[in-house]
Amino acid sequence: MPCKSDERSAWRCEFPILDQEVNGKPLVYLDSAASSQKPRVVLDTMDFYYRMDNANVHRGVHALGQRSTEAYDNARAVVAKHLNAVHTDEIVFTKGCTEAVNLVAASWGQANLKPGDVVLCSMAEHHANLVPWQLAAEKTGATVKPVPIHDDGQLDWDAYLALLNENPVKMVAIKHVCNTLGTVYPVKEVVSEAHRVGALVTVDGAQAVPHRPVDVQDIGADFYILAGHKAFGPMGVGALYGRLPLLRAMPPYQGGGDMIRTVSFDGTTFREPPNRFEAGTPNVAGVVGLAAALEWLASQDFDRIEVHEQDLLASATEALEEIPGVRVLGKSPGKASVISFVTDFAHPHDIATILDSEGVAVRAGHHCCMPLMGRLRVPATVRASFAMYNDNKDKEVLIQAVAKARRIFS
């Protein structure tokens, strides 16, 4: 079906879901930091898979099984190329970022952490890159310590170095881009300093992959994770990059089919990574959809995307701050296209409800970052997150809707 918004962004026309009305108003989707929408090529790829190739992988010798296995294995190569991994075997498919961190924390963490060891997590960390480390610490006797941030959301570099130098740090867990504030963290430098003291680093790349090229070799990360649904792909699928020597030394995370080499009542032997960490029937359609999303994303002009999103970010931030009673949080230089704000006239949930009545989808809450909310001294924020498919009309509707909320509650 042709896009009805020919005068708007060509990017927008690739996302069928955006061509609809919500509450009688054109949809303005500003919640991509929670879940991005899917381009038509991803929808078509997954539909084709289920209509033509659907079968289990690494099992059947029949034609559908072979085609499904080929598509699944090719998808791993696509992810490896997108992240510039050295080996395809460094890519483990997961249900998403949360499972990927849990895998590392349970497998590497429980095998390597011991009483007295320290795991550092930034104070802005998503719960998915904090809680699994707390669970691992409880089981091993290790301790999880926060790395402070400044008021604008940037990492407190001096505090980070002091924590590294004064503690037996074994793992640093940090996000590449903050899902709440949009802060871009200097992950390459974070990794370099951690390696200096012998610590490893797990980077949560959920919010980075949709907006910028990622090179895990250049960053030097030991583990890097991504989520399909943040990167214009399907929900319920993600990927873990891990340096191959680390993955080979890690015990299985779950047991079941396809991760075993031999099984008997005398004992079981396991396959090499990545299969060792992919027990059971995988989400093949999701994996194929993820590969389609990353191939589509790789075909885009990232420089153009950055200019477009930064223009929207700057003009929306300026316009919001002109509304009396609105306060924008986390205005660090070079941040990604995420705006979190609070008001003195209504709770974030009430603001989001008014915005929804105007067709504007935003997120309101703690954004799975409760320690960050405590640092900012707010219970919640309204978050508007821009993607390539948003445009100035979306921004204008957002500003008008927030102004309407102020009139209502004032």
Coordinates of C-alpha atoms in Angstrom, one line a residue:
M1 CA 0.0 0.0 0.0
P2 CA 1.5 3.4 -1.0
C3 CA 2.4 5.8 1.8
K4 CA -0.2 8.5 2.2
S5 CA 2.4 11.0 3.5
D6 CA 4.4 11.5 0.3
E7 CA 5.3 15.0 1.4
R8 CA 6.9 13.7 4.5
S9 CA 10.1 11.7 5.1
A10 CA 10.9 8.8 2.8
W11 CA 12.0 7.0 5.9
R12 CA 8.5 7.3 7.4
C13 CA 6.9 5.8 4.3
E14 CA 8.9 2.5 4.9
F15 CA 7.0 2.0 8.2
P16 CA 3.4 1.0 7.6
I17 CA 2.2 1.3 11.2
L18 CA 2.8 5.0 11.2
D19 CA 0.1 5.6 8.6
Q20 CA -2.8 5.4 11.0
E21 CA -4.9 7.5 13.4
V22 CA -5.0 7.1 17.2
N23 CA -7.9 8.7 19.1
G24 CA -9.0 10.4 15.9
K25 CA -5.6 12.0 15.4
P26 CA -2.6 11.1 13.2
L27 CA -0.2 8.9 15.1
V28 CA 2.9 10.6 16.3
Y29 CA 5.2 7.8 17.6
L30 CA 7.8 9.1 20.0
D31 CA 8.5 6.0 22.0
S32 CA 11.2 4.4 19.9
A33 CA 13.6 4.1 22.8
A34 CA 11.1 1.6 24.3
S35 CA 10.4 -0.2 21.0
S36 CA 11.1 1.0 17.5
Q37 CA 8.7 0.4 14.6
K38 CA 9.5 -2.0 11.8
P39 CA 10.2 -1.2 8.2
R40 CA 8.2 -3.1 5.6
V41 CA 11.2 -5.3 4.6
V42 CA 11.3 -6.8 8.1
L43 CA 7.6 -7.5 8.0
D44 CA 7.8 -9.0 4.6
T45 CA 10.9 -11.1 5.5
M46 CA 9.2 -12.6 8.5
D47 CA 6.0 -13.2 6.6
F48 CA 7.9 -15.0 3.8
Y49 CA 9.8 -17.2 6.4
Y50 CA 6.5 -18.4 8.0
R51 CA 4.8 -18.9 4.7
M52 CA 7.7 -20.7 2.8
D53 CA 10.6 -21.8 5.1
N54 CA 9.2 -22.5 8.5
A55 CA 11.0 -25.5 10.1
N56 CA 13.3 -26.2 13.0
V57 CA 17.0 -25.6 12.6
H58 CA 20.0 -27.8 12.9
R59 CA 17.8 -30.9 12.9
G60 CA 15.9 -31.9 9.8
V61 CA 17.5 -33.0 6.5
H62 CA 14.4 -32.1 4.5
A63 CA 14.3 -29.1 2.3
L64 CA 12.5 -26.8 4.7
G65 CA 14.8 -27.7 7.5
Q66 CA 17.8 -27.0 5.3
R67 CA 16.4 -23.6 4.1
S68 CA 15.5 -22.6 7.7
T69 CA 18.9 -23.6 9.0
E70 CA 20.6 -21.6 6.2
A71 CA 18.6 -18.5 7.0
Y72 CA 19.4 -18.8 10.7
D73 CA 23.1 -19.3 10.1
N74 CA 23.2 -16.5 7.6
A75 CA 21.6 -14.2 10.1
R76 CA 24.5 -14.8 12.5
A77 CA 26.9 -13.6 9.9
V78 CA 24.8 -10.5 9.3
V79 CA 24.9 -9.6 13.0
A80 CA 28.7 -10.3 13.2
K81 CA 29.3 -8.0 10.2
H82 CA 27.1 -5.3 11.6
L83 CA 29.1 -5.2 14.8
N84 CA 32.4 -5.9 13.1
A85 CA 33.0 -9.0 15.2
V86 CA 36.2 -11.0 14.4
H87 CA 34.3 -14.4 14.2
T88 CA 30.8 -15.3 13.4
D89 CA 30.9 -17.7 16.4
E90 CA 31.2 -14.6 18.7
I91 CA 27.5 -14.0 18.1
V92 CA 25.0 -15.7 20.4
F93 CA 21.2 -15.2 19.7
T94 CA 19.1 -14.4 22.8
K95 CA 15.6 -13.2 23.6
G96 CA 17.0 -9.7 23.9
C97 CA 19.3 -7.6 26.0
T98 CA 18.0 -8.8 29.3
E99 CA 18.6 -12.4 28.6
A100 CA 22.1 -11.6 27.1
V101 CA 23.2 -9.9 30.4
N102 CA 21.7 -12.7 32.4
L103 CA 23.6 -15.2 30.4
V104 CA 26.9 -13.3 31.0
A105 CA 26.2 -12.7 34.7
A106 CA 25.2 -16.3 35.3
S107 CA 27.7 -18.1 33.2
W108 CA 30.8 -15.9 33.3
G109 CA 29.9 -14.2 36.6
Q110 CA 29.2 -17.3 38.7
A111 CA 32.3 -19.0 37.3
N112 CA 34.7 -16.1 37.8
L113 CA 33.4 -13.8 40.6
K114 CA 34.4 -14.6 44.2
P115 CA 34.0 -13.0 47.6
G116 CA 35.5 -9.5 47.7
D117 CA 35.3 -8.9 44.0
V118 CA 33.6 -5.8 42.7
V119 CA 31.3 -5.2 39.7
L120 CA 30.9 -1.6 38.7
C121 CA 27.6 -0.4 37.2
S122 CA 26.9 3.2 36.2
M123 CA 24.2 4.9 38.2
A124 CA 22.3 5.4 35.0
E125 CA 22.2 1.7 34.2
H126 CA 19.0 0.0 32.9
H127 CA 17.8 -2.6 35.4
A128 CA 18.7 -5.2 32.8
N129 CA 22.4 -4.4 33.1
L130 CA 22.2 -4.1 36.9
V131 CA 19.9 -6.7 38.5
P132 CA 21.6 -9.7 36.9
W133 CA 24.9 -8.6 38.4
Q134 CA 23.2 -8.2 41.8
L135 CA 22.0 -11.8 41.5
A136 CA 25.4 -13.0 40.5
A137 CA 27.0 -11.1 43.4
E138 CA 24.5 -12.6 45.9
K139 CA 25.6 -16.1 44.8
T140 CA 29.3 -15.4 44.7
G141 CA 29.9 -13.0 47.5
A142 CA 30.9 -10.2 45.2
T143 CA 29.8 -6.6 45.5
V144 CA 28.1 -4.3 43.0
K145 CA 29.1 -0.7 43.3
P146 CA 27.6 2.4 41.5
V147 CA 29.6 4.7 39.3
P148 CA 28.3 8.2 39.9
I149 CA 27.1 10.5 37.1
H150 CA 27.0 14.3 36.8
D151 CA 23.8 16.4 36.8
D152 CA 23.8 16.4 33.0
G153 CA 24.0 12.6 32.9
Q154 CA 27.6 12.3 32.0
L155 CA 29.8 9.7 33.7
D156 CA 31.8 11.1 36.6
W157 CA 35.2 10.1 35.1
D158 CA 37.3 10.9 38.2
A159 CA 35.0 8.8 40.4
Y160 CA 35.2 6.0 37.8
L161 CA 39.0 6.0 37.8
A162 CA 39.0 6.1 41.6
L163 CA 36.7 3.1 41.9
L164 CA 38.9 1.1 39.4
N165 CA 42.1 2.0 41.3
E166 CA 40.7 1.4 44.8
N167 CA 38.7 -1.8 44.4
P168 CA 39.3 -5.4 43.0
V169 CA 37.1 -4.7 40.0
K170 CA 36.4 -7.7 37.8
M171 CA 33.5 -6.4 35.6
V172 CA 32.3 -3.0 34.5
A173 CA 28.7 -2.9 33.2
I174 CA 27.8 0.2 31.3
K175 CA 25.3 1.3 28.6
H176 CA 26.6 2.8 25.4
V177 CA 23.7 5.3 25.2
C178 CA 21.4 6.1 28.1
N179 CA 17.8 5.1 27.4
T180 CA 16.4 7.8 29.7
L181 CA 18.6 10.8 29.0
G182 CA 20.2 10.0 25.7
T183 CA 23.7 10.5 27.1
V184 CA 26.4 8.9 25.0
Y185 CA 29.0 7.3 27.2
P186 CA 32.7 7.1 26.3
V187 CA 32.7 3.3 26.1
K188 CA 36.0 2.9 24.3
E189 CA 37.8 4.9 27.1
V190 CA 35.7 3.0 29.8
V191 CA 36.9 -0.3 28.3
S192 CA 40.5 0.9 28.1
E193 CA 40.7 1.9 31.7
A194 CA 38.9 -1.3 32.9
H195 CA 41.4 -3.4 31.0
R196 CA 44.2 -1.5 32.5
V197 CA 43.3 -3.0 35.9
G198 CA 42.4 -6.4 34.5
A199 CA 38.6 -6.0 34.5
L200 CA 36.2 -7.0 31.7
V201 CA 33.4 -4.8 30.3
T202 CA 29.8 -5.6 29.3
V203 CA 28.3 -2.8 27.1
D204 CA 24.6 -2.5 26.7
G205 CA 24.2 -1.3 23.2
A206 CA 20.4 -1.4 23.0
Q207 CA 20.1 2.4 22.4
A208 CA 23.3 2.8 20.3
V209 CA 22.7 0.3 17.5
P210 CA 19.6 2.1 16.1
H211 CA 21.4 5.4 15.8
R212 CA 25.1 4.9 15.0
P213 CA 27.6 2.4 13.6
V214 CA 29.0 0.1 16.2
D215 CA 32.5 -1.5 16.0
V216 CA 33.1 -3.9 18.8
Q217 CA 36.8 -4.3 17.9
D218 CA 37.3 -0.6 18.0
I219 CA 35.5 -0.3 21.3
G220 CA 37.3 -3.3 22.7
A221 CA 34.3 -4.5 24.6
D222 CA 34.4 -8.0 26.0
F223 CA 30.7 -8.4 25.8
Y224 CA 28.3 -6.2 23.7
I225 CA 24.5 -6.7 23.6
L226 CA 21.7 -5.6 21.3
A227 CA 18.0 -5.9 21.1
G228 CA 16.1 -6.5 17.9
H229 CA 13.0 -4.4 18.9
K230 CA 15.1 -1.3 19.6
A231 CA 16.9 -1.6 16.2
F232 CA 13.8 -1.7 13.9
G233 CA 13.6 -5.5 14.2
P234 CA 11.1 -7.9 15.9
M235 CA 10.5 -8.3 19.6
G236 CA 11.7 -11.3 21.6
V237 CA 15.1 -11.5 19.9
G238 CA 18.5 -10.0 20.5
A239 CA 22.2 -10.9 20.3
L240 CA 25.2 -11.2 22.5
Y241 CA 28.7 -10.5 21.2
G242 CA 31.4 -12.0 23.3
R243 CA 35.1 -12.4 22.6
L244 CA 35.5 -16.0 21.5
P245 CA 38.2 -17.0 24.2
L246 CA 35.8 -15.8 26.9
L247 CA 32.8 -17.7 25.4
R248 CA 34.8 -20.9 25.1
A249 CA 35.8 -20.7 28.7
M250 CA 32.2 -20.1 29.9
P251 CA 29.9 -23.0 31.1
P252 CA 26.4 -23.4 29.6
Y253 CA 23.7 -21.1 30.7
Q254 CA 20.8 -23.4 30.0
G255 CA 20.6 -27.1 29.1
G256 CA 18.6 -28.8 26.3
G257 CA 18.6 -29.6 22.7
D258 CA 21.1 -28.3 20.2
M259 CA 23.7 -27.2 22.8
I260 CA 24.9 -30.7 23.5
R261 CA 27.6 -32.9 21.9
T262 CA 26.9 -36.1 23.7
V263 CA 24.4 -37.1 26.4
S264 CA 24.4 -40.1 28.7
F265 CA 23.6 -40.9 32.3
D266 CA 27.3 -40.9 32.9
G267 CA 27.6 -37.3 31.9
T268 CA 27.0 -34.7 29.1
T269 CA 29.5 -32.9 26.9
F270 CA 28.7 -29.6 25.2
R271 CA 29.2 -28.0 21.8
E272 CA 31.4 -25.0 21.2
P273 CA 30.0 -21.5 21.3
P274 CA 27.7 -20.1 20.1
N275 CA 25.6 -23.3 20.1
R276 CA 26.5 -24.0 23.7
F277 CA 24.4 -21.0 24.7
E278 CA 21.4 -21.6 22.4
A279 CA 19.5 -24.4 24.1
G280 CA 16.2 -25.5 22.6
T281 CA 14.3 -24.3 19.6
P282 CA 15.3 -20.8 18.8
N283 CA 13.2 -17.9 17.6
V284 CA 14.1 -18.5 14.0
A285 CA 11.6 -16.0 12.5
G286 CA 12.8 -13.4 14.9
V287 CA 16.4 -14.0 14.1
V288 CA 15.7 -13.8 10.4
G289 CA 13.8 -10.6 11.0
L290 CA 16.6 -9.2 13.1
A291 CA 19.0 -9.8 10.2
A292 CA 16.7 -8.1 7.8
A293 CA 16.5 -5.1 10.1
L294 CA 20.2 -4.8 10.5
E295 CA 20.8 -5.2 6.7
W296 CA 18.2 -2.4 6.1
L297 CA 19.8 -0.2 8.8
A298 CA 23.3 -0.8 7.3
S299 CA 22.0 0.4 3.9
Q300 CA 21.0 3.8 5.4
D301 CA 23.2 6.9 5.6
F302 CA 24.1 7.2 9.3
D303 CA 25.5 10.7 8.9
R304 CA 22.2 11.8 7.4
I305 CA 20.3 10.1 10.2
E306 CA 22.4 11.8 12.8
V307 CA 21.9 15.3 11.3
H308 CA 18.2 14.6 11.0
E309 CA 17.7 13.3 14.6
Q310 CA 20.0 16.0 16.1
D311 CA 18.0 18.8 14.4
L312 CA 14.8 17.3 15.9
L313 CA 16.4 17.0 19.3
A314 CA 17.7 20.5 19.4
S315 CA 14.5 22.2 18.1
A316 CA 12.2 20.1 20.3
T317 CA 14.3 20.7 23.4
E318 CA 14.3 24.5 22.8
A319 CA 10.5 24.5 22.2
L320 CA 9.8 22.5 25.3
E321 CA 11.9 24.8 27.5
E322 CA 9.8 27.7 26.3
I323 CA 6.7 26.2 27.9
P324 CA 6.4 27.6 31.4
G325 CA 6.9 24.9 34.1
V326 CA 8.7 22.4 31.8
R327 CA 12.2 21.2 32.8
V328 CA 14.3 19.1 30.5
L329 CA 16.8 16.7 32.2
G330 CA 20.2 15.5 31.0
K331 CA 21.4 17.9 28.4
S332 CA 24.8 16.5 27.9
P333 CA 26.8 17.4 24.7
G334 CA 26.4 15.0 21.8
K335 CA 23.5 13.1 23.3
A336 CA 21.2 10.9 21.3
S337 CA 17.7 12.0 20.3
V338 CA 16.0 11.3 23.6
I339 CA 14.3 14.0 25.7
S340 CA 13.2 13.4 29.3
F341 CA 11.3 16.2 31.0
V342 CA 9.2 16.9 34.0
T343 CA 6.7 19.7 34.7
D344 CA 5.6 21.6 37.8
F345 CA 1.9 21.3 36.7
A346 CA 1.3 17.5 36.4
H347 CA 2.7 14.1 37.0
P348 CA 4.4 12.5 34.0
H349 CA 1.7 9.8 33.7
D350 CA -1.0 12.6 33.5
I351 CA 1.1 14.4 30.8
A352 CA 1.4 11.2 28.8
T353 CA -2.3 10.6 29.0
I354 CA -3.1 14.0 27.6
L355 CA -0.5 13.5 24.9
D356 CA -2.1 10.1 23.9
S357 CA -5.4 11.8 23.5
E358 CA -3.7 14.0 20.8
G359 CA -2.3 10.9 19.1
V360 CA 1.2 11.3 20.6
A361 CA 2.9 8.2 22.0
V362 CA 5.6 8.8 24.6
R363 CA 6.8 6.9 27.7
A364 CA 6.2 8.1 31.2
G365 CA 7.7 6.4 34.3
H366 CA 11.1 5.5 35.6
H367 CA 12.2 3.8 32.3
C368 CA 13.7 0.8 34.1
C369 CA 16.2 3.2 35.7
M370 CA 15.1 3.6 39.3
P371 CA 18.6 4.4 40.6
L372 CA 18.9 7.2 38.0
M373 CA 15.5 8.6 39.1
G374 CA 16.9 8.8 42.6
R375 CA 20.0 10.6 41.4
L376 CA 17.9 13.1 39.5
R377 CA 15.5 13.4 42.5
V378 CA 12.4 12.8 40.5
P379 CA 9.9 9.8 40.7
A380 CA 9.5 9.7 36.9
T381 CA 9.9 11.6 33.7
V382 CA 8.1 12.0 30.4
R383 CA 10.3 10.7 27.6
A384 CA 10.0 11.6 23.9
S385 CA 12.4 9.6 21.8
F386 CA 13.0 10.5 18.1
A387 CA 13.9 8.1 15.3
M388 CA 14.7 8.6 11.7
Y389 CA 11.0 8.2 10.8
N390 CA 10.0 11.2 12.8
D391 CA 9.9 14.7 11.4
N392 CA 9.2 18.4 12.2
K393 CA 5.4 17.8 12.1
D394 CA 5.7 15.2 14.8
K395 CA 7.8 17.6 16.9
E396 CA 5.2 20.4 16.4
V397 CA 2.3 18.1 17.5
L398 CA 4.3 17.1 20.6
I399 CA 4.9 20.8 21.6
Q400 CA 1.3 21.7 21.0
A401 CA 0.1 18.7 23.1
V402 CA 2.4 19.5 26.0
A403 CA 1.2 23.1 25.9
K404 CA -2.4 21.8 25.9
A405 CA -1.6 19.7 29.0
R406 CA -0.3 22.8 30.8
R407 CA -3.5 24.7 30.0
I408 CA -5.6 21.8 31.3
F409 CA -3.7 21.3 34.5
S410 CA -3.1 24.9 35.2

